[in-house]
Short mmCIF file of C-alpha atoms in Angstrom, two decimals:
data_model
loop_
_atom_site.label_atom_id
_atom_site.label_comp_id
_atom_site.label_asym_id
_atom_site.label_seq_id
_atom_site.Cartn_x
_atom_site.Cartn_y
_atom_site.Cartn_z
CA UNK A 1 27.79 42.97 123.41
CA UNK A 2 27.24 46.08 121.57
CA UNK A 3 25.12 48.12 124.10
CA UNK A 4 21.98 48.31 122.38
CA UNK A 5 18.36 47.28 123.34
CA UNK A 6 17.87 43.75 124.79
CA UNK A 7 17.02 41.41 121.99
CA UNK A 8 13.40 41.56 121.81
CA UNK A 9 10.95 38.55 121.35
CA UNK A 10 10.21 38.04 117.75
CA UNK A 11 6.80 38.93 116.22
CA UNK A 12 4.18 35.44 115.81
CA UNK A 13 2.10 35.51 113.09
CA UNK A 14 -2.05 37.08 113.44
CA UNK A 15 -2.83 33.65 115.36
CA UNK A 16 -6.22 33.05 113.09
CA UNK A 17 -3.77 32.67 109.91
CA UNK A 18 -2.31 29.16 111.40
CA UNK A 19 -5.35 27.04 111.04
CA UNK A 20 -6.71 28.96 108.34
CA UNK A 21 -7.32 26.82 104.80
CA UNK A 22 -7.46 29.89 102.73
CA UNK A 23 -4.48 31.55 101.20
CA UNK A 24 -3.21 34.43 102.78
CA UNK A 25 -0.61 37.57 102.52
CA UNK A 26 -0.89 39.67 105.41
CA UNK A 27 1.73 42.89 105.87
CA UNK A 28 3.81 42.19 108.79
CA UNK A 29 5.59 45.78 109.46
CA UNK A 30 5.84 44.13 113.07
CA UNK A 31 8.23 41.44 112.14
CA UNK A 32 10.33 44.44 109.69
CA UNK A 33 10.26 46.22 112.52
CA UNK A 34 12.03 43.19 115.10
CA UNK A 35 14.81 42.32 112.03
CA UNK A 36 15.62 45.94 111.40
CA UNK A 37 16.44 46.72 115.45
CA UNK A 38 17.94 43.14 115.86
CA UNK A 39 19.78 42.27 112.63
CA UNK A 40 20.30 45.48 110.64
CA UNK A 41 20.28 48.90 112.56
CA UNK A 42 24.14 49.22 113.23
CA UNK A 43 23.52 49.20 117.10
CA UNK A 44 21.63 45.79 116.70
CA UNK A 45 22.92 42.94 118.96
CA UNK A 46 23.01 41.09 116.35
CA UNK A 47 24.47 43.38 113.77
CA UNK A 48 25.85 41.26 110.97
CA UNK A 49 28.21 44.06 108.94
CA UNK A 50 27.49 41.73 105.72
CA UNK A 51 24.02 43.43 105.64
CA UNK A 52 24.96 46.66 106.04
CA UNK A 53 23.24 47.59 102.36
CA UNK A 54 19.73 47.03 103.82
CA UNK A 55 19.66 49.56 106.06
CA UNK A 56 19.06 51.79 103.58
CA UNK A 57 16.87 48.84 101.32
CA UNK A 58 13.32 49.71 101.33
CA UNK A 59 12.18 46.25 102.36
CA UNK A 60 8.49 44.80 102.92
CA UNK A 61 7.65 42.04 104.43
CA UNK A 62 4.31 39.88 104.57
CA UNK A 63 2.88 36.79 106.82
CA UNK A 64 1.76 33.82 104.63
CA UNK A 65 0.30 30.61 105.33
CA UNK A 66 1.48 28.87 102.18
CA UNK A 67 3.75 26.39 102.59
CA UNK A 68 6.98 26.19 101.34
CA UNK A 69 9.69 23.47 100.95
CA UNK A 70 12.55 22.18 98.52
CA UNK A 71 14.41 19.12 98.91
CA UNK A 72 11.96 17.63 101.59
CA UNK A 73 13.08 20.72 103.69
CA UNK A 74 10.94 22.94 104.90
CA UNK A 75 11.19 26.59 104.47
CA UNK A 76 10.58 29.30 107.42
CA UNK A 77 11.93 32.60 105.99
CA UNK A 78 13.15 33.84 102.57
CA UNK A 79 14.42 36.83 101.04
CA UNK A 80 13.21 38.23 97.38
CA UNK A 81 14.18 40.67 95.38
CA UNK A 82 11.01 41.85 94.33
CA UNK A 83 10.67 42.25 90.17
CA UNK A 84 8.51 43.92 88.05
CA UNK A 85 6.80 41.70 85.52
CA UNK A 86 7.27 42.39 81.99
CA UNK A 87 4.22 43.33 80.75
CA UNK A 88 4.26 46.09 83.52
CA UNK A 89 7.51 47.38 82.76
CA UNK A 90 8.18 46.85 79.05
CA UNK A 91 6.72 50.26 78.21
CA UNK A 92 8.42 52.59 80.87
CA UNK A 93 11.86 50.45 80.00
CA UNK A 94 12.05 51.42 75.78
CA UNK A 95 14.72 53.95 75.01
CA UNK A 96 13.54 57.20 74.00
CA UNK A 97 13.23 57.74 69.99
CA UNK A 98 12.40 53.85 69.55
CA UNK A 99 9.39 53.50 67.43
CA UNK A 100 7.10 50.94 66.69
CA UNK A 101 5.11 48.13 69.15
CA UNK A 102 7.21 46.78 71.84
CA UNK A 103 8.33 42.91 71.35
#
């Protein structure tokens, strides 16, 4: 054991989303806050060294009420890297000097 903080209980989800039929996204900085002192922060009990590049990731994380599954499994957590879409960063990305409409 590593001598940090007792594991604490993870976050639940705002109770209202569960039955809820309408889509929702809700910010969870509750749940960040649970994986960052029991997975990630290098005194975590449950420190997994493999990670060690997120402690300095700026991460977000959100509640949702969509489901998710692939091959008839069901999905309970997942991990993104988060990307820009095209048409948002097509004109920031054009080398300096280039001329003309983007493609």
């Amino acid at each position: 054991m590593r001598g940090g903080p007792a594991i604490q209980q993870r976050p639940m989800p705002p109770e209202d989303m569960i039955d809820d039929t309408s889509i929702r996204f809700e910010p969870a900085p509750d749940l960040l806050e649970w994986a960052r002192s029991s997975f990630i922060d290098e005194a975590a009990d449950l420190v997994n060294e493999d990670h060690a590049h997120l402690r300095f990731a700026s991460i977000g994380v959100l509640w949702t009420n969509v489901p998710n599954g692939r091959a008839g499994r069901r999905i309970i957590g997942q991990c993104r890297i988060a990307s820009i879409p095209v048409s948002l960063s097509s004109s920031r990305s054009r080398p300096k000097g280039r001329s003309g409409p983007s493609r």
